[in-house]
Structures are given as structure tokens and as C-alpha cells.
PDB file of C-alpha atoms in Angstrom:
ATOM      1  CA  MET K   1     -19.700  -1.035   5.449  1.00  0.00           C
ATOM      2  CA  ARG K   2     -16.708  -0.644   3.143  1.00  0.00           C
ATOM      3  CA  LYS K   3     -17.319   1.362   0.007  1.00  0.00           C
ATOM      4  CA  ASN K   4     -15.867  -0.529  -2.939  1.00  0.00           C
ATOM      5  CA  ARG K   5     -14.558   1.339  -5.935  1.00  0.00           C
ATOM      6  CA  ASP K   6     -15.714  -0.122  -9.237  1.00  0.00           C
ATOM      7  CA  VAL K   7     -14.691   0.440 -12.865  1.00  0.00           C
ATOM      8  CA  ARG K   8     -17.085   3.381 -13.222  1.00  0.00           C
ATOM      9  CA  ASN K   9     -15.363   5.233 -10.397  1.00  0.00           C
ATOM     10  CA  LEU K  10     -11.986   4.635 -11.994  1.00  0.00           C
ATOM     11  CA  ARG K  11     -12.951   6.727 -14.992  1.00  0.00           C
ATOM     12  CA  ASP K  12     -12.549   9.750 -12.733  1.00  0.00           C
ATOM     13  CA  ASN K  13      -8.926   8.864 -12.006  1.00  0.00           C
ATOM     14  CA  ARG K  14      -6.710  10.894 -14.318  1.00  0.00           C
ATOM     15  CA  SER K  15      -4.002   8.202 -14.252  1.00  0.00           C
ATOM     16  CA  VAL K  16      -6.392   5.704 -15.842  1.00  0.00           C
ATOM     17  CA  LYS K  17      -6.638   6.596 -19.512  1.00  0.00           C
ATOM     18  CA  ASP K  18      -8.874   3.738 -20.561  1.00  0.00           C
ATOM     19  CA  VAL K  19     -10.924   1.179 -18.658  1.00  0.00           C
ATOM     20  CA  ARG K  20      -9.229  -1.500 -20.764  1.00  0.00           C
ATOM     21  CA  ASP K  21      -5.901  -0.571 -19.189  1.00  0.00           C
ATOM     22  CA  ILE K  22      -7.028  -1.413 -15.640  1.00  0.00           C
ATOM     23  CA  ARG K  23      -4.987  -4.062 -13.826  1.00  0.00           C
ATOM     24  CA  ASP K  24      -5.555  -5.724 -10.477  1.00  0.00           C
ATOM     25  CA  VAL K  25      -3.118  -6.194  -7.616  1.00  0.00           C
ATOM     26  CA  TYR K  26      -3.871  -7.905  -4.335  1.00  0.00           C
ATOM     27  CA  ILE K  27      -3.184  -6.874  -0.749  1.00  0.00           C
ATOM     28  CA  LEU K  28      -3.241  -9.747   1.733  1.00  0.00           C
ATOM     29  CA  LEU K  29      -3.547  -9.126   5.465  1.00  0.00           C
ATOM     30  CA  THR K  30      -2.840 -12.103   7.708  1.00  0.00           C
ATOM     31  CA  HIS K  31      -2.514 -13.240  11.289  1.00  0.00           C
ATOM     32  CA  THR K  32      -0.656 -16.539  11.627  1.00  0.00           C
ATOM     33  CA  GLY K  33      -0.694 -16.867  15.392  1.00  0.00           C
ATOM     34  CA  THR K  34       3.093 -16.946  15.761  1.00  0.00           C
ATOM     35  CA  ILE K  35       4.535 -15.383  18.920  1.00  0.00           C
ATOM     36  CA  PRO K  36       5.688 -12.177  17.140  1.00  0.00           C
ATOM     37  CA  SER K  37       2.302 -11.832  15.402  1.00  0.00           C
ATOM     38  CA  ARG K  38       0.467 -12.291  18.705  1.00  0.00           C
ATOM     39  CA  ILE K  39       2.598  -9.550  20.278  1.00  0.00           C
ATOM     40  CA  ILE K  40       1.822  -7.177  17.399  1.00  0.00           C
ATOM     41  CA  LYS K  41      -1.882  -8.048  17.556  1.00  0.00           C
ATOM     42  CA  ALA K  42      -2.013  -7.517  21.324  1.00  0.00           C
ATOM     43  CA  TYR K  43      -0.401  -4.109  20.985  1.00  0.00           C
ATOM     44  CA  THR K  44      -2.395  -2.849  17.983  1.00  0.00           C
ATOM     45  CA  ARG K  45      -5.664  -4.537  18.995  1.00  0.00           C
ATOM     46  CA  GLU K  46      -6.188  -5.215  15.318  1.00  0.00           C
ATOM     47  CA  PRO K  47      -7.094  -8.594  13.791  1.00  0.00           C
ATOM     48  CA  PHE K  48      -4.130  -8.672  11.368  1.00  0.00           C
ATOM     49  CA  SER K  49      -0.402  -8.317  11.923  1.00  0.00           C
ATOM     50  CA  HIS K  50       1.151  -8.860   8.481  1.00  0.00           C
ATOM     51  CA  VAL K  51       0.655  -7.519   4.945  1.00  0.00           C
ATOM     52  CA  SER K  52       1.835  -8.783   1.554  1.00  0.00           C
ATOM     53  CA  ILE K  53       1.442  -7.747  -2.093  1.00  0.00           C
ATOM     54  CA  SER K  54       0.643 -10.090  -4.970  1.00  0.00           C
ATOM     55  CA  PHE K  55       0.036  -9.795  -8.697  1.00  0.00           C
ATOM     56  CA  ARG K  56      -1.640 -13.205  -8.723  1.00  0.00           C
ATOM     57  CA  GLU K  57      -5.179 -13.881  -7.590  1.00  0.00           C
ATOM     58  CA  ASP K  58      -4.219 -17.399  -6.499  1.00  0.00           C
ATOM     59  CA  LEU K  59      -1.646 -15.874  -4.082  1.00  0.00           C
ATOM     60  CA  THR K  60       1.101 -18.319  -5.012  1.00  0.00           C
ATOM     61  CA  GLU K  61       3.594 -15.455  -5.233  1.00  0.00           C
ATOM     62  CA  LEU K  62       3.419 -12.768  -2.558  1.00  0.00           C
ATOM     63  CA  TYR K  63       6.021 -10.167  -1.612  1.00  0.00           C
ATOM     64  CA  SER K  64       6.695  -8.798   1.834  1.00  0.00           C
ATOM     65  CA  PHE K  65       9.190  -8.471   4.669  1.00  0.00           C
ATOM     66  CA  GLY K  66       9.175 -11.139   7.334  1.00  0.00           C
ATOM     67  CA  ARG K  67      11.019 -14.163   8.661  1.00  0.00           C
ATOM     68  CA  LYS K  68      13.317 -15.833   6.124  1.00  0.00           C
ATOM     69  CA  ARG K  69      13.394 -19.131   8.020  1.00  0.00           C
ATOM     70  CA  ILE K  70      10.217 -20.800   9.175  1.00  0.00           C
ATOM     71  CA  ASN K  71      11.501 -21.734  12.623  1.00  0.00           C
ATOM     72  CA  ASN K  72      13.572 -18.619  13.304  1.00  0.00           C
ATOM     73  CA  PRO K  73      11.709 -15.295  13.667  1.00  0.00           C
ATOM     74  CA  LEU K  74      14.960 -13.437  14.391  1.00  0.00           C
ATOM     75  CA  ILE K  75      16.262 -13.639  10.822  1.00  0.00           C
ATOM     76  CA  GLY K  76      14.110 -11.423   8.630  1.00  0.00           C
ATOM     77  CA  GLY K  77      14.223  -9.610   5.334  1.00  0.00           C
ATOM     78  CA  PHE K  78      12.625  -9.515   1.903  1.00  0.00           C
ATOM     79  CA  VAL K  79      10.559 -12.651   1.322  1.00  0.00           C
ATOM     80  CA  CYS K  80       8.587 -14.222  -1.492  1.00  0.00           C
ATOM     81  CA  GLU K  81       5.638 -16.090   0.013  1.00  0.00           C
ATOM     82  CA  ASP K  82       3.194 -18.747  -1.183  1.00  0.00           C
ATOM     83  CA  ILE K  83      -0.029 -19.489   0.705  1.00  0.00           C
ATOM     84  CA  ASN K  84       0.485 -23.205  -0.005  1.00  0.00           C
ATOM     85  CA  LYS K  85       4.035 -23.383   1.362  1.00  0.00           C
ATOM     86  CA  GLY K  86       6.352 -22.292   4.146  1.00  0.00           C
ATOM     87  CA  LEU K  87       4.939 -20.445   7.130  1.00  0.00           C
ATOM     88  CA  TYR K  88       1.357 -20.590   5.882  1.00  0.00           C
ATOM     89  CA  LEU K  89       1.559 -24.352   5.471  1.00  0.00           C
ATOM     90  CA  LYS K  90       2.837 -24.681   9.040  1.00  0.00           C
ATOM     91  CA  PHE K  91       0.241 -22.354  10.562  1.00  0.00           C
ATOM     92  CA  ILE K  92      -2.844 -23.764   8.880  1.00  0.00           C
ATOM     93  CA  ASN K  93      -5.291 -21.699  10.913  1.00  0.00           C
ATOM     94  CA  THR K  94      -3.988 -18.402   9.572  1.00  0.00           C
ATOM     95  CA  HIS K  95      -6.793 -15.851   9.357  1.00  0.00           C
ATOM     96  CA  CYS K  96      -6.738 -13.428   6.459  1.00  0.00           C
ATOM     97  CA  ALA K  97      -8.438 -10.607   4.594  1.00  0.00           C
ATOM     98  CA  LEU K  98      -7.761 -10.229   0.867  1.00  0.00           C
ATOM     99  CA  TYR K  99      -8.261  -6.924  -0.908  1.00  0.00           C
ATOM    100  CA  LYS K 100      -8.189  -6.072  -4.607  1.00  0.00           C
ATOM    101  CA  LEU K 101      -6.781  -2.767  -5.811  1.00  0.00           C
ATOM    102  CA  ARG K 102      -7.439  -1.606  -9.369  1.00  0.00           C
ATOM    103  CA  ILE K 103      -4.704   0.474 -10.944  1.00  0.00           C
ATOM    104  CA  SER K 104      -3.619   1.641 -14.379  1.00  0.00           C
ATOM    105  CA  GLU K 105      -1.328  -0.323 -16.665  1.00  0.00           C
ATOM    106  CA  GLU K 106       1.428   2.228 -16.110  1.00  0.00           C
ATOM    107  CA  GLN K 107       1.125   1.965 -12.326  1.00  0.00           C
ATOM    108  CA  TYR K 108       1.103  -1.827 -12.585  1.00  0.00           C
ATOM    109  CA  ILE K 109       4.337  -1.870 -14.588  1.00  0.00           C
ATOM    110  CA  ASN K 110       6.030   0.616 -12.239  1.00  0.00           C
ATOM    111  CA  LEU K 111       4.978  -1.394  -9.194  1.00  0.00           C
ATOM    112  CA  LYS K 112       6.194  -4.652 -10.704  1.00  0.00           C
ATOM    113  CA  ASN K 113       9.532  -3.103 -11.687  1.00  0.00           C
ATOM    114  CA  SER K 114      10.020  -1.746  -8.166  1.00  0.00           C
ATOM    115  CA  ILE K 115       9.434  -5.161  -6.610  1.00  0.00           C
ATOM    116  CA  ASP K 116      11.629  -6.857  -9.214  1.00  0.00           C
ATOM    117  CA  GLN K 117      14.507  -4.638  -8.069  1.00  0.00           C
ATOM    118  CA  PHE K 118      14.095  -6.059  -4.572  1.00  0.00           C
ATOM    119  CA  LYS K 119      13.977  -9.605  -5.916  1.00  0.00           C
ATOM    120  CA  ASP K 120      17.243  -9.109  -7.789  1.00  0.00           C
ATOM    121  CA  ILE K 121      19.183  -8.193  -4.638  1.00  0.00           C
ATOM    122  CA  ALA K 122      16.995  -9.775  -1.949  1.00  0.00           C
ATOM    123  CA  HIS K 123      20.028 -10.742   0.136  1.00  0.00           C
ATOM    124  CA  ASN K 124      20.852  -7.050   0.698  1.00  0.00           C
ATOM    125  CA  TYR K 125      17.667  -6.340   2.644  1.00  0.00           C
ATOM    126  CA  ARG K 126      16.903  -6.888   6.312  1.00  0.00           C
ATOM    127  CA  TYR K 127      13.948  -6.447   8.614  1.00  0.00           C
ATOM    128  CA  ASN K 128      13.420  -2.975  10.076  1.00  0.00           C
ATOM    129  CA  MET K 129      12.773  -3.984  13.680  1.00  0.00           C
ATOM    130  CA  LEU K 130      13.758  -0.565  15.049  1.00  0.00           C
ATOM    131  CA  GLY K 131      11.372   1.095  12.617  1.00  0.00           C
ATOM    132  CA  LEU K 132       8.560  -1.201  13.727  1.00  0.00           C
ATOM    133  CA  LEU K 133       9.153  -0.302  17.374  1.00  0.00           C
ATOM    134  CA  ALA K 134       9.276   3.407  16.479  1.00  0.00           C
ATOM    135  CA  VAL K 135       5.756   3.222  15.018  1.00  0.00           C
ATOM    136  CA  ALA K 136       4.483   2.710  18.562  1.00  0.00           C
ATOM    137  CA  PHE K 137       5.713   6.240  19.373  1.00  0.00           C
ATOM    138  CA  ASN K 138       4.568   7.668  16.022  1.00  0.00           C
ATOM    139  CA  ILE K 139       8.186   8.229  15.002  1.00  0.00           C
ATOM    140  CA  PRO K 140       8.985   7.588  11.308  1.00  0.00           C
ATOM    141  CA  LEU K 141      12.240   5.658  11.254  1.00  0.00           C
ATOM    142  CA  SER K 142      13.557   4.695   7.830  1.00  0.00           C
ATOM    143  CA  ARG K 143      16.785   2.706   7.529  1.00  0.00           C
ATOM    144  CA  ASN K 144      18.870   1.836   4.499  1.00  0.00           C
ATOM    145  CA  ASN K 145      17.773  -1.458   2.932  1.00  0.00           C
ATOM    146  CA  ALA K 146      15.507  -2.285   5.890  1.00  0.00           C
ATOM    147  CA  TYR K 147      11.708  -2.493   5.990  1.00  0.00           C
ATOM    148  CA  PHE K 148       8.899  -4.035   7.957  1.00  0.00           C
ATOM    149  CA  CYS K 149       5.958  -5.543   6.093  1.00  0.00           C
ATOM    150  CA  SER K 150       3.489  -2.643   5.947  1.00  0.00           C
ATOM    151  CA  GLN K 151       6.278  -0.130   5.342  1.00  0.00           C
ATOM    152  CA  PHE K 152       7.415  -2.181   2.350  1.00  0.00           C
ATOM    153  CA  ALA K 153       3.896  -2.511   0.917  1.00  0.00           C
ATOM    154  CA  ALA K 154       3.186   1.210   1.250  1.00  0.00           C
ATOM    155  CA  GLU K 155       6.573   2.171  -0.191  1.00  0.00           C
ATOM    156  CA  MET K 156       6.225  -0.139  -3.206  1.00  0.00           C
ATOM    157  CA  LEU K 157       2.784   1.253  -3.987  1.00  0.00           C
ATOM    158  CA  LYS K 158       4.086   4.805  -3.677  1.00  0.00           C
ATOM    159  CA  ARG K 159       6.989   4.063  -6.017  1.00  0.00           C
ATOM    160  CA  GLY K 160       4.464   2.650  -8.455  1.00  0.00           C
ATOM    161  CA  GLY K 161       2.670   5.983  -8.456  1.00  0.00           C
ATOM    162  CA  ILE K 162      -0.116   4.737  -6.177  1.00  0.00           C
ATOM    163  CA  ARG K 163      -0.349   7.114  -3.237  1.00  0.00           C
ATOM    164  CA  LEU K 164      -2.754   5.690  -0.702  1.00  0.00           C
ATOM    165  CA  PHE K 165      -1.463   7.301   2.481  1.00  0.00           C
ATOM    166  CA  GLU K 166      -0.822  10.857   3.615  1.00  0.00           C
ATOM    167  CA  LYS K 167       1.903   9.781   6.036  1.00  0.00           C
ATOM    168  CA  PRO K 168       5.410   8.324   5.568  1.00  0.00           C
ATOM    169  CA  SER K 169       5.601   4.652   4.614  1.00  0.00           C
ATOM    170  CA  SER K 170       7.534   4.025   7.827  1.00  0.00           C
ATOM    171  CA  LEU K 171       4.400   4.902   9.836  1.00  0.00           C
ATOM    172  CA  VAL K 172       1.969   2.714   7.905  1.00  0.00           C
ATOM    173  CA  LYS K 173       0.516  -0.224   9.844  1.00  0.00           C
ATOM    174  CA  PRO K 174      -1.294  -3.303   8.445  1.00  0.00           C
ATOM    175  CA  SER K 175      -4.515  -1.959   9.954  1.00  0.00           C
ATOM    176  CA  ASP K 176      -4.241   1.190   7.804  1.00  0.00           C
ATOM    177  CA  PHE K 177      -4.949  -0.832   4.661  1.00  0.00           C
ATOM    178  CA  ARG K 178      -8.312  -1.903   6.090  1.00  0.00           C
ATOM    179  CA  LEU K 179      -9.411   1.721   6.247  1.00  0.00           C
ATOM    180  CA  LEU K 180      -8.862   2.505   2.569  1.00  0.00           C
ATOM    181  CA  ASP K 181     -12.016   3.068   0.534  1.00  0.00           C
ATOM    182  CA  ASN K 182     -10.333   2.228  -2.765  1.00  0.00           C
ATOM    183  CA  LEU K 183      -9.493  -1.334  -1.736  1.00  0.00           C
ATOM    184  CA  GLU K 184     -12.195  -3.916  -2.368  1.00  0.00           C
ATOM    185  CA  LEU K 185     -12.520  -6.717   0.177  1.00  0.00           C
ATOM    186  CA  ILE K 186     -12.932  -9.933  -1.805  1.00  0.00           C
ATOM    187  CA  TYR K 187     -12.346 -12.565   0.889  1.00  0.00           C
ATOM    188  CA  GLU K 188     -12.020 -12.861   4.642  1.00  0.00           C
ATOM    189  CA  GLY K 189     -11.618 -16.087   6.583  1.00  0.00           C
ATOM    190  CA  LYS K 190      -9.211 -18.984   6.938  1.00  0.00           C
ATOM    191  CA  LEU K 191      -6.371 -18.695   4.433  1.00  0.00           C
ATOM    192  CA  LYS K 192      -6.389 -22.455   3.834  1.00  0.00           C
ATOM    193  CA  ASP K 193      -9.953 -22.208   2.499  1.00  0.00           C
ATOM    194  CA  TYR K 194      -9.223 -19.419   0.041  1.00  0.00           C
ATOM    195  CA  ASN K 195      -7.925 -21.602  -2.794  1.00  0.00           C
ATOM    196  CA  LYS K 196     -11.018 -23.813  -2.684  1.00  0.00           C
ATOM    197  CA  ILE K 197     -13.293 -20.794  -2.928  1.00  0.00           C
ATOM    198  CA  ASN K 198     -11.141 -19.133  -5.600  1.00  0.00           C
ATOM    199  CA  LYS K 199     -11.064 -22.268  -7.770  1.00  0.00           C
ATOM    200  CA  PHE K 200     -14.839 -22.569  -7.455  1.00  0.00           C
ATOM    201  CA  HIS K 201     -15.206 -18.914  -8.492  1.00  0.00           C
ATOM    202  CA  ILE K 202     -12.915 -19.402 -11.509  1.00  0.00           C
ATOM    203  CA  PHE K 203     -14.830 -22.548 -12.524  1.00  0.00           C
ATOM    204  CA  ASN K 204     -18.169 -20.730 -12.375  1.00  0.00           C
ATOM    205  CA  SER K 205     -16.707 -17.783 -14.303  1.00  0.00           C
ATOM    206  CA  ASN K 206     -15.470 -20.103 -17.045  1.00  0.00           C
ATOM    207  CA  ILE K 207     -18.869 -21.815 -17.255  1.00  0.00           C
ATOM    208  CA  GLY K 208     -20.558 -18.415 -17.508  1.00  0.00           C
ATOM    209  CA  ALA K 209     -18.174 -17.319 -20.258  1.00  0.00           C
ATOM    210  CA  MET K 210     -18.815 -20.540 -22.215  1.00  0.00           C
ATOM    211  CA  GLU K 211     -22.586 -20.124 -21.907  1.00  0.00           C
ATOM    212  CA  MET K 212     -22.361 -16.500 -23.077  1.00  0.00           C
ATOM    213  CA  GLU K 213     -20.183 -17.504 -26.035  1.00  0.00           C
ATOM    214  CA  SER K 214     -22.613 -20.241 -27.073  1.00  0.00           C
ATOM    215  CA  THR K 215     -25.489 -17.744 -26.891  1.00  0.00           C
ATOM    216  CA  PHE K 216     -23.846 -15.448 -29.432  1.00  0.00           C
ATOM    217  CA  ASN K 217     -22.667 -18.263 -31.764  1.00  0.00           C
TER     218      ASN K 217
END
């Protein structure tokens, strides 16, 4: 069973000065069932073939590298995704696993700034198909302004000062994120059901907060 890292463990992390400075980011692993994703899944024998990063728990703004047009998998690059739109709306049976990563305020800001730089010149980036193929032979192949999804996620985290892997970003696969002890699995199932569960969780949290406040007043 996965060992989740909680706030108490984070006190041992030198980069976290104060528990109050902890911020959450989200790593989403998905398998849509598209032809490219089925090829990747068949080769890796892993349940997920795509990874994205989000700063929002509702996953309405995710960052990754993938297809830029829903019906054309050949045109890829930097993409901003939304689980309620685009490819995820078309492939409604997308299976997913959502992980939470707790980081310091400084790491959070650095990570966000790194991704913002990609957003500003998104048209300059393309999909690193050659790099993805090279992973099969354990060859790290980095190309200028080109990434595949897990390479991008690992590289952004590294630039944010969050070193999760001992290997080059260009060798990181979506399955590698599942093996990390410092990621907390918070949901696994159909992506289309996540919002319902998340809204229910938020509602219950708000009710609990109101009851606690009334107790002390």
C-alpha cells in the first residue's frame, strides 16, 4: 500500500520552513482510450499513458504536452487542459488517478513561474515524439522546445526545486509517478465522476467548518 506523506513528515524537509507555508499541487494520470494512448499502454503495460500538472483541485486548468486538436493526434505541443472540456469531454470513460503533492511556498511559486513561461510562448513548443520513442531504449533524448507529457511534468517540478527522480526528465514515464512515496493518492476511477465526488467533499468540509465555528462562538 502507498505510504502517504502528511504534514508531520514535511517538518523534516529543510525546504519547508513552516507548516503554514505548505501548498498543494496535483498530478493527474489518465488513460483516455485513444489509439496513441492504447499503443503506449500496450507497450508499457501500465494503466495510465498521460500525465498533467494542476494547481487547482477541481482540475479545470491542467498543463501538459499532448494533442492540440481533438481530432488530430499528429499535431502536438504544450496544452492547457480542462477535465470538463476538449479531449476529456469526448472520451467520457477516461480512467484516472489523482495525486496530491505538498510543497513549500517557494517551490510553489517557482513551479508556477516555470509553467507561466511556457504559457507565454506556447506556440513555440512541440511534442517530443522522438524522445518518447527513445525512452523505449532507455536513451535520454532532449530536444529544444520539445517535450512529451511525463518529461514536461518532471522537468517543471525539477525547475521548481522539487526533485522527485534520480534520472533525466527525458526518461521519466507516467508510471514513474505512481511509484513515488511522497505523492498522496486522493482519487482513482472514472474522470467524469471526480467532480461529483470533489464537490461532495468540499460541501462536507464547509459544513464541518461551520459546525466547528458555531461550537466556538
